[in-house]
Every structure is written in structure tokens, then in C-alpha cells.
PDB file of C-alpha atoms in Angstrom:
ATOM      1  CA  GLY T   1     230.294   2.207  34.593  1.00 59.00           C
ATOM      2  CA  ALA T   2     232.042   3.946  31.736  1.00 83.00           C
ATOM      3  CA  GLY T   3     233.321   7.435  32.371  1.00 93.00           C
ATOM      4  CA  VAL T   4     233.835  10.293  29.960  1.00 96.00           C
ATOM      5  CA  SER T   5     236.036   9.310  27.067  1.00 97.00           C
ATOM      6  CA  GLN T   6     237.890  11.520  24.628  1.00 98.00           C
ATOM      7  CA  SER T   7     239.676  10.830  21.391  1.00 97.00           C
ATOM      8  CA  PRO T   8     242.312  11.047  20.238  1.00 97.00           C
ATOM      9  CA  SER T   9     244.383  11.091  23.406  1.00 96.00           C
ATOM     10  CA  ASN T  10     247.188  12.846  21.570  1.00 97.00           C
ATOM     11  CA  LYS T  11     247.155  14.805  18.355  1.00 97.00           C
ATOM     12  CA  VAL T  12     250.122  16.361  16.618  1.00 97.00           C
ATOM     13  CA  THR T  13     249.311  18.527  13.643  1.00 97.00           C
ATOM     14  CA  GLU T  14     250.898  21.113  11.440  1.00 97.00           C
ATOM     15  CA  LYS T  15     250.025  24.764  11.629  1.00 97.00           C
ATOM     16  CA  GLY T  16     247.129  25.560   9.328  1.00 97.00           C
ATOM     17  CA  LYS T  17     245.520  22.116   9.450  1.00 97.00           C
ATOM     18  CA  ASP T  18     242.054  21.456  10.848  1.00 98.00           C
ATOM     19  CA  VAL T  19     241.545  19.113  13.797  1.00 98.00           C
ATOM     20  CA  GLU T  20     238.501  17.484  15.304  1.00 98.00           C
ATOM     21  CA  LEU T  21     238.353  16.406  18.922  1.00 98.00           C
ATOM     22  CA  ARG T  22     235.711  14.025  20.181  1.00 98.00           C
ATOM     23  CA  CYS T  23     234.026  13.627  23.549  1.00 98.00           C
ATOM     24  CA  ASP T  24     231.762  10.790  24.665  1.00 97.00           C
ATOM     25  CA  PRO T  25     230.018  11.838  27.884  1.00 96.00           C
ATOM     26  CA  ILE T  26     228.640   9.560  30.550  1.00 95.00           C
ATOM     27  CA  SER T  27     225.415   8.021  29.331  1.00 93.00           C
ATOM     28  CA  GLY T  28     222.410  10.002  30.494  1.00 91.00           C
ATOM     29  CA  HIS T  29     224.340  13.173  31.284  1.00 92.00           C
ATOM     30  CA  THR T  30     222.538  16.106  29.715  1.00 91.00           C
ATOM     31  CA  ALA T  31     225.210  18.754  30.251  1.00 92.00           C
ATOM     32  CA  LEU T  32     228.569  18.718  28.525  1.00 94.00           C
ATOM     33  CA  TYR T  33     231.470  21.165  28.867  1.00 94.00           C
ATOM     34  CA  TRP T  34     234.671  21.858  26.976  1.00 96.00           C
ATOM     35  CA  TYR T  35     237.750  23.386  28.573  1.00 96.00           C
ATOM     36  CA  ARG T  36     241.338  23.802  27.590  1.00 96.00           C
ATOM     37  CA  GLN T  37     244.367  23.785  29.816  1.00 94.00           C
ATOM     38  CA  SER T  38     247.747  25.113  28.783  1.00 91.00           C
ATOM     39  CA  LEU T  39     250.871  23.787  30.463  1.00 84.00           C
ATOM     40  CA  GLY T  40     250.992  24.869  34.096  1.00 77.00           C
ATOM     41  CA  GLN T  41     247.812  26.899  33.772  1.00 82.00           C
ATOM     42  CA  GLY T  42     244.276  26.575  35.032  1.00 85.00           C
ATOM     43  CA  LEU T  43     241.285  25.456  33.032  1.00 91.00           C
ATOM     44  CA  GLU T  44     239.839  27.866  30.507  1.00 92.00           C
ATOM     45  CA  PHE T  45     236.093  27.430  29.971  1.00 91.00           C
ATOM     46  CA  LEU T  46     235.207  27.211  26.283  1.00 95.00           C
ATOM     47  CA  ILE T  47     231.580  26.189  25.877  1.00 94.00           C
ATOM     48  CA  TYR T  48     228.794  24.167  27.428  1.00 92.00           C
ATOM     49  CA  PHE T  49     225.906  22.183  25.985  1.00 93.00           C
ATOM     50  CA  GLN T  50     222.531  21.595  27.552  1.00 90.00           C
ATOM     51  CA  GLY T  51     221.267  18.725  25.427  1.00 90.00           C
ATOM     52  CA  ASN T  52     222.300  19.614  21.887  1.00 91.00           C
ATOM     53  CA  SER T  53     222.097  23.328  22.486  1.00 91.00           C
ATOM     54  CA  ALA T  54     225.021  25.664  23.175  1.00 91.00           C
ATOM     55  CA  PRO T  55     223.394  28.925  24.299  1.00 86.00           C
ATOM     56  CA  ASP T  56     226.609  30.860  24.758  1.00 88.00           C
ATOM     57  CA  LYS T  57     229.594  30.541  22.441  1.00 91.00           C
ATOM     58  CA  SER T  58     231.415  33.620  23.695  1.00 90.00           C
ATOM     59  CA  GLY T  59     234.025  31.517  25.508  1.00 91.00           C
ATOM     60  CA  LEU T  60     235.410  30.098  22.301  1.00 95.00           C
ATOM     61  CA  PRO T  61     238.804  31.772  21.708  1.00 94.00           C
ATOM     62  CA  SER T  62     238.193  32.684  18.063  1.00 95.00           C
ATOM     63  CA  ASP T  63     235.938  31.952  15.113  1.00 96.00           C
ATOM     64  CA  ARG T  64     238.309  29.144  14.153  1.00 97.00           C
ATOM     65  CA  PHE T  65     236.775  27.155  17.015  1.00 97.00           C
ATOM     66  CA  SER T  66     233.390  25.490  16.749  1.00 97.00           C
ATOM     67  CA  ALA T  67     231.602  22.773  18.655  1.00 97.00           C
ATOM     68  CA  GLU T  68     228.555  20.674  18.164  1.00 96.00           C
ATOM     69  CA  ARG T  69     226.692  17.963  19.964  1.00 96.00           C
ATOM     70  CA  THR T  70     224.336  15.489  18.388  1.00 90.00           C
ATOM     71  CA  GLY T  71     221.761  13.146  19.843  1.00 88.00           C
ATOM     72  CA  GLY T  72     222.373  14.616  23.273  1.00 84.00           C
ATOM     73  CA  SER T  73     225.506  12.547  23.480  1.00 93.00           C
ATOM     74  CA  VAL T  74     228.751  12.806  21.520  1.00 96.00           C
ATOM     75  CA  SER T  75     230.318  16.221  21.066  1.00 97.00           C
ATOM     76  CA  THR T  76     233.028  17.373  18.707  1.00 98.00           C
ATOM     77  CA  LEU T  77     235.252  20.408  19.039  1.00 98.00           C
ATOM     78  CA  THR T  78     236.693  21.535  15.731  1.00 98.00           C
ATOM     79  CA  ILE T  79     239.623  23.865  15.340  1.00 98.00           C
ATOM     80  CA  GLN T  80     240.206  25.195  11.856  1.00 98.00           C
ATOM     81  CA  ARG T  81     243.536  26.489  10.562  1.00 98.00           C
ATOM     82  CA  THR T  82     245.316  25.557  13.770  1.00 98.00           C
ATOM     83  CA  GLN T  83     247.902  27.900  15.232  1.00 97.00           C
ATOM     84  CA  GLN T  84     250.737  27.147  17.619  1.00 96.00           C
ATOM     85  CA  GLU T  85     248.922  28.940  20.438  1.00 95.00           C
ATOM     86  CA  ASP T  86     246.150  26.360  20.155  1.00 97.00           C
ATOM     87  CA  SER T  87     248.514  23.779  21.667  1.00 97.00           C
ATOM     88  CA  ALA T  88     247.008  22.664  24.963  1.00 97.00           C
ATOM     89  CA  VAL T  89     245.116  19.836  26.618  1.00 96.00           C
ATOM     90  CA  TYR T  90     241.445  19.967  25.693  1.00 98.00           C
ATOM     91  CA  LEU T  91     239.245  18.568  28.443  1.00 97.00           C
ATOM     92  CA  CYS T  92     235.640  17.539  28.193  1.00 97.00           C
ATOM     93  CA  ALA T  93     233.346  17.083  31.178  1.00 95.00           C
ATOM     94  CA  SER T  94     229.756  16.030  31.649  1.00 94.00           C
ATOM     95  CA  SER T  95     227.221  16.312  34.431  1.00 91.00           C
ATOM     96  CA  LEU T  96     223.770  14.880  34.967  1.00 89.00           C
ATOM     97  CA  TRP T  97     222.135  18.286  34.780  1.00 83.00           C
ATOM     98  CA  LEU T  98     223.435  21.750  33.969  1.00 76.00           C
ATOM     99  CA  ALA T  99     223.231  22.827  37.584  1.00 66.00           C
ATOM    100  CA  ASP T 100     224.502  19.531  38.940  1.00 65.00           C
ATOM    101  CA  ASN T 101     227.290  19.690  41.454  1.00 67.00           C
ATOM    102  CA  GLU T 102     229.759  17.328  39.965  1.00 85.00           C
ATOM    103  CA  GLN T 103     231.386  17.493  36.577  1.00 91.00           C
ATOM    104  CA  PHE T 104     233.104  14.300  35.489  1.00 93.00           C
ATOM    105  CA  PHE T 105     236.117  14.929  33.327  1.00 95.00           C
ATOM    106  CA  GLY T 106     237.549  12.890  30.522  1.00 96.00           C
ATOM    107  CA  PRO T 107     241.300  12.246  30.258  1.00 95.00           C
ATOM    108  CA  GLY T 108     241.718  15.027  27.711  1.00 96.00           C
ATOM    109  CA  THR T 109     243.212  15.361  24.252  1.00 97.00           C
ATOM    110  CA  ARG T 110     246.731  16.731  24.157  1.00 97.00           C
ATOM    111  CA  LEU T 111     246.998  18.863  21.025  1.00 97.00           C
ATOM    112  CA  THR T 112     250.373  19.925  19.706  1.00 97.00           C
ATOM    113  CA  VAL T 113     250.543  22.291  16.751  1.00 97.00           C
ATOM    114  CA  LEU T 114     253.937  22.371  15.102  1.00 95.00           C
TER     115      LEU T 114
ATOM    116  CA  ARG G   1     241.996  40.799  37.400  1.00 78.00           C
ATOM    117  CA  LYS G   2     240.992  37.145  37.050  1.00 85.00           C
ATOM    118  CA  GLU G   3     237.465  36.082  37.946  1.00 89.00           C
ATOM    119  CA  VAL G   4     238.786  33.462  40.355  1.00 93.00           C
ATOM    120  CA  GLU G   5     242.093  33.999  42.083  1.00 94.00           C
ATOM    121  CA  GLN G   6     244.140  31.531  44.060  1.00 94.00           C
ATOM    122  CA  ASP G   7     247.565  31.631  45.633  1.00 88.00           C
ATOM    123  CA  PRO G   8     249.528  29.389  43.247  1.00 84.00           C
ATOM    124  CA  GLY G   9     251.926  28.205  45.951  1.00 84.00           C
ATOM    125  CA  PRO G  10     253.639  25.883  45.944  1.00 89.00           C
ATOM    126  CA  PHE G  11     252.851  24.851  49.482  1.00 93.00           C
ATOM    127  CA  ASN G  12     255.456  22.422  50.773  1.00 96.00           C
ATOM    128  CA  VAL G  13     254.434  20.915  54.094  1.00 96.00           C
ATOM    129  CA  PRO G  14     255.466  17.925  56.206  1.00 97.00           C
ATOM    130  CA  GLU G  15     253.165  14.999  56.800  1.00 97.00           C
ATOM    131  CA  GLY G  16     250.687  15.714  59.541  1.00 97.00           C
ATOM    132  CA  ALA G  17     250.644  19.450  58.964  1.00 97.00           C
ATOM    133  CA  THR G  18     247.512  21.543  58.604  1.00 97.00           C
ATOM    134  CA  VAL G  19     247.352  23.663  55.481  1.00 96.00           C
ATOM    135  CA  ALA G  20     244.804  26.207  54.275  1.00 95.00           C
ATOM    136  CA  PHE G  21     244.085  27.418  50.768  1.00 94.00           C
ATOM    137  CA  ASN G  22     242.200  30.561  49.896  1.00 94.00           C
ATOM    138  CA  CYS G  23     240.285  31.624  46.849  1.00 95.00           C
ATOM    139  CA  THR G  24     238.506  34.850  45.933  1.00 95.00           C
ATOM    140  CA  TYR G  25     235.986  35.393  43.169  1.00 94.00           C
ATOM    141  CA  SER G  26     234.668  38.519  41.518  1.00 92.00           C
ATOM    142  CA  ASN G  27     231.335  37.444  40.005  1.00 84.00           C
ATOM    143  CA  SER G  28     228.725  38.156  42.659  1.00 82.00           C
ATOM    144  CA  ALA G  29     226.157  36.228  40.574  1.00 80.00           C
ATOM    145  CA  SER G  30     227.966  32.977  41.264  1.00 78.00           C
ATOM    146  CA  GLN G  31     225.739  30.417  42.923  1.00 80.00           C
ATOM    147  CA  SER G  32     227.757  27.268  43.448  1.00 88.00           C
ATOM    148  CA  PHE G  33     231.266  26.683  44.643  1.00 92.00           C
ATOM    149  CA  PHE G  34     233.562  23.683  44.622  1.00 93.00           C
ATOM    150  CA  TRP G  35     237.038  22.433  45.232  1.00 95.00           C
ATOM    151  CA  TYR G  36     238.489  20.060  42.658  1.00 95.00           C
ATOM    152  CA  ARG G  37     241.719  18.149  42.871  1.00 96.00           C
ATOM    153  CA  GLN G  38     244.024  17.591  39.914  1.00 95.00           C
ATOM    154  CA  ASP G  39     246.937  15.206  40.013  1.00 94.00           C
ATOM    155  CA  CYS G  40     249.874  15.754  37.685  1.00 90.00           C
ATOM    156  CA  ARG G  41     248.881  15.168  34.036  1.00 86.00           C
ATOM    157  CA  LYS G  42     245.469  13.872  35.101  1.00 91.00           C
ATOM    158  CA  GLU G  43     241.964  15.248  34.795  1.00 92.00           C
ATOM    159  CA  PRO G  44     240.375  17.243  37.644  1.00 94.00           C
ATOM    160  CA  LYS G  45     238.102  15.412  40.068  1.00 94.00           C
ATOM    161  CA  LEU G  46     235.579  16.831  42.485  1.00 93.00           C
ATOM    162  CA  LEU G  47     236.895  17.032  46.040  1.00 95.00           C
ATOM    163  CA  MET G  48     233.942  18.710  47.692  1.00 93.00           C
ATOM    164  CA  SER G  49     231.209  21.269  47.325  1.00 90.00           C
ATOM    165  CA  VAL G  50     231.369  24.443  49.405  1.00 91.00           C
ATOM    166  CA  TYR G  51     228.438  25.748  51.398  1.00 82.00           C
ATOM    167  CA  SER G  52     227.938  28.935  53.390  1.00 82.00           C
ATOM    168  CA  SER G  53     227.372  26.903  56.520  1.00 84.00           C
ATOM    169  CA  GLY G  54     230.726  25.237  56.040  1.00 85.00           C
ATOM    170  CA  ASN G  55     231.121  21.583  55.334  1.00 91.00           C
ATOM    171  CA  GLU G  56     233.519  18.919  56.437  1.00 93.00           C
ATOM    172  CA  ASP G  57     234.560  15.647  54.859  1.00 93.00           C
ATOM    173  CA  GLY G  58     237.028  13.768  56.987  1.00 96.00           C
ATOM    174  CA  ARG G  59     240.235  15.790  57.117  1.00 97.00           C
ATOM    175  CA  PHE G  60     238.907  18.395  54.687  1.00 97.00           C
ATOM    176  CA  THR G  61     236.862  21.456  55.637  1.00 96.00           C
ATOM    177  CA  ALA G  62     235.502  23.962  53.136  1.00 96.00           C
ATOM    178  CA  GLN G  63     234.049  27.357  53.905  1.00 94.00           C
ATOM    179  CA  LEU G  64     232.306  30.036  51.877  1.00 93.00           C
ATOM    180  CA  ASN G  65     231.951  33.714  52.761  1.00 92.00           C
ATOM    181  CA  ARG G  66     229.550  35.238  50.248  1.00 90.00           C
ATOM    182  CA  ALA G  67     229.864  38.753  51.629  1.00 90.00           C
ATOM    183  CA  SER G  68     233.626  38.729  51.113  1.00 91.00           C
ATOM    184  CA  GLN G  69     233.414  36.487  48.011  1.00 92.00           C
ATOM    185  CA  TYR G  70     235.957  34.200  49.563  1.00 93.00           C
ATOM    186  CA  ILE G  71     236.311  30.419  49.669  1.00 95.00           C
ATOM    187  CA  SER G  72     238.683  28.368  51.753  1.00 95.00           C
ATOM    188  CA  LEU G  73     239.862  24.774  52.036  1.00 97.00           C
ATOM    189  CA  LEU G  74     241.509  23.401  55.151  1.00 97.00           C
ATOM    190  CA  ILE G  75     243.370  20.111  55.135  1.00 97.00           C
ATOM    191  CA  ARG G  76     244.252  18.618  58.501  1.00 98.00           C
ATOM    192  CA  ASP G  77     246.781  15.874  59.191  1.00 98.00           C
ATOM    193  CA  SER G  78     248.228  16.056  55.660  1.00 98.00           C
ATOM    194  CA  LYS G  79     249.093  12.793  53.934  1.00 97.00           C
ATOM    195  CA  LEU G  80     251.615  12.189  51.170  1.00 97.00           C
ATOM    196  CA  SER G  81     248.670  11.294  48.954  1.00 97.00           C
ATOM    197  CA  ASP G  82     247.249  14.802  49.368  1.00 97.00           C
ATOM    198  CA  SER G  83     250.004  16.118  47.087  1.00 97.00           C
ATOM    199  CA  ALA G  84     248.180  17.601  44.095  1.00 96.00           C
ATOM    200  CA  THR G  85     246.878  20.847  42.663  1.00 95.00           C
ATOM    201  CA  TYR G  86     243.683  22.125  44.255  1.00 96.00           C
ATOM    202  CA  LEU G  87     241.346  24.066  42.002  1.00 95.00           C
ATOM    203  CA  CYS G  88     238.745  26.501  43.251  1.00 94.00           C
ATOM    204  CA  VAL G  89     235.661  26.482  41.017  1.00 93.00           C
ATOM    205  CA  VAL G  90     232.882  29.021  40.856  1.00 92.00           C
ATOM    206  CA  TYR G  91     229.719  28.219  38.955  1.00 88.00           C
ATOM    207  CA  ASP G  92     227.183  30.670  37.553  1.00 84.00           C
ATOM    208  CA  THR G  93     224.105  28.525  37.047  1.00 77.00           C
ATOM    209  CA  ASN G  94     222.295  31.169  34.989  1.00 77.00           C
ATOM    210  CA  ALA G  95     225.171  31.459  32.537  1.00 77.00           C
ATOM    211  CA  GLY G  96     226.003  27.754  32.701  1.00 76.00           C
ATOM    212  CA  LYS G  97     229.604  28.746  33.132  1.00 81.00           C
ATOM    213  CA  SER G  98     232.195  27.202  35.424  1.00 86.00           C
ATOM    214  CA  THR G  99     235.216  29.331  36.177  1.00 90.00           C
ATOM    215  CA  PHE G 100     238.263  27.550  37.493  1.00 92.00           C
ATOM    216  CA  GLY G 101     241.069  29.156  39.419  1.00 93.00           C
ATOM    217  CA  ASP G 102     244.590  28.430  38.249  1.00 91.00           C
ATOM    218  CA  GLY G 103     245.074  26.128  41.230  1.00 93.00           C
ATOM    219  CA  THR G 104     247.233  25.871  44.317  1.00 94.00           C
ATOM    220  CA  THR G 105     249.945  23.232  44.321  1.00 94.00           C
ATOM    221  CA  LEU G 106     250.481  21.219  47.483  1.00 96.00           C
ATOM    222  CA  THR G 107     253.422  18.945  48.121  1.00 96.00           C
ATOM    223  CA  VAL G 108     253.373  16.902  51.309  1.00 97.00           C
ATOM    224  CA  LYS G 109     256.780  15.573  52.276  1.00 96.00           C
ATOM    225  CA  PRO G 110     257.747  12.741  54.636  1.00 94.00           C
TER     226      PRO G 110
END
């Protein structure tokens, strides 16, 4: 079956522009997670959704970052007024339930802010 | 101090070697523990869950020590295909938060 998909796969933008990253989780998965990974670094947890709800947004790096999920499916991560330090790979994962063992990751969106 | 700490390596071992990775975590409220594998420029994939009783999957053995807040992964009879970065993951179910270590890089050489 289809796995987690993310779009775009690559995004190059200029400093100060807004970007929107999209994640399509595996159908039926109720939990969705966003991470970012800088070159050579581990994964930084950003936010999770249980259904359409994100109970804890404290992992988002700044108020320029926001995320939403609609219909219990697609999620978008929006970064406003991008900065060079936002450059990273943004990974989305989904799992059947919030406490499920296995998170399935998408291929990521590589964001480059010039 | 990071919430999840791993020896970054790199570990360079010959084929057939046994190699062990360690991971420590600081959040005593953590309930679930995992090892993920990440190949270069690819997304992470679950390798195995980690239980207090220890669990084995073929050449891989994972162990959890809750008292010491320590997780280990043992790989026996290393294969070239085992070359990857191994990520220790600690999950706080109440907070819904997964914390990944920065990973340990393994290179298995002929």
C-alpha cells in the first residue's frame, strides 16, 4: 500500500519568504508527527497530531512555525518569514495510534533558505 | 545535557564482527523505547522495539535497563548491509513526544 508522502521533495526559497510543506499520512493512521533534521544531526521533534488536534506546540522552534491537520489526514507545516537556520530536511511520520510502536516516515522535504 | 544521548561513532568494523551501541535517556517518564535505522539521505525505519526483558530479532538483540535509564543494541555477525546510522528513540506516551538520539554511525567493511 501507499506509504507516507511529502511534497515538495525539495524547496529552495529566499530568506523572508513563506513556505508550506505537505504531508499525506498512511490512510487510517490517526497520529501524525513532524520532525526536522539538520545535516549530520539527529531528528528534532516539532509537533504531533492526534486526529486533527495538536495538544502541545511547544516543540515548534518559533512562532514563525505553524502546523495544521484537516480531516484527520493531510497535514501542512508552514514556516513564515524563513531564515537561513530553517534550512533542514523536514520529515513527517504517521502511526496507527498515538501510542503505537512504529512510526512510518515519509521521504522528507529538503528546505534550503538562501 | 541532551534527553537522549548516543555515542556518535563512527564504528568501523569488519564483516562478521559483533558490535554494541549504547544509549542513555534522562526522562524517567518515558514508556516506550525503540531502535530505528537510517540509511544515508533516507528516512528512518523501525528496526526493533526494546523491552525490559530483552528481545532478539535474528542477529539483533536489544536490551533496556529502566533503573539505569540505559538502552543497548547488539549486532552479531555484521553484514555490509548493516552499514547505517542507528537511532535510539524514547517515547513519552503521555506527552505524545518521541525523542530521537543523534544516532550512531556504523560502517561494516569487507
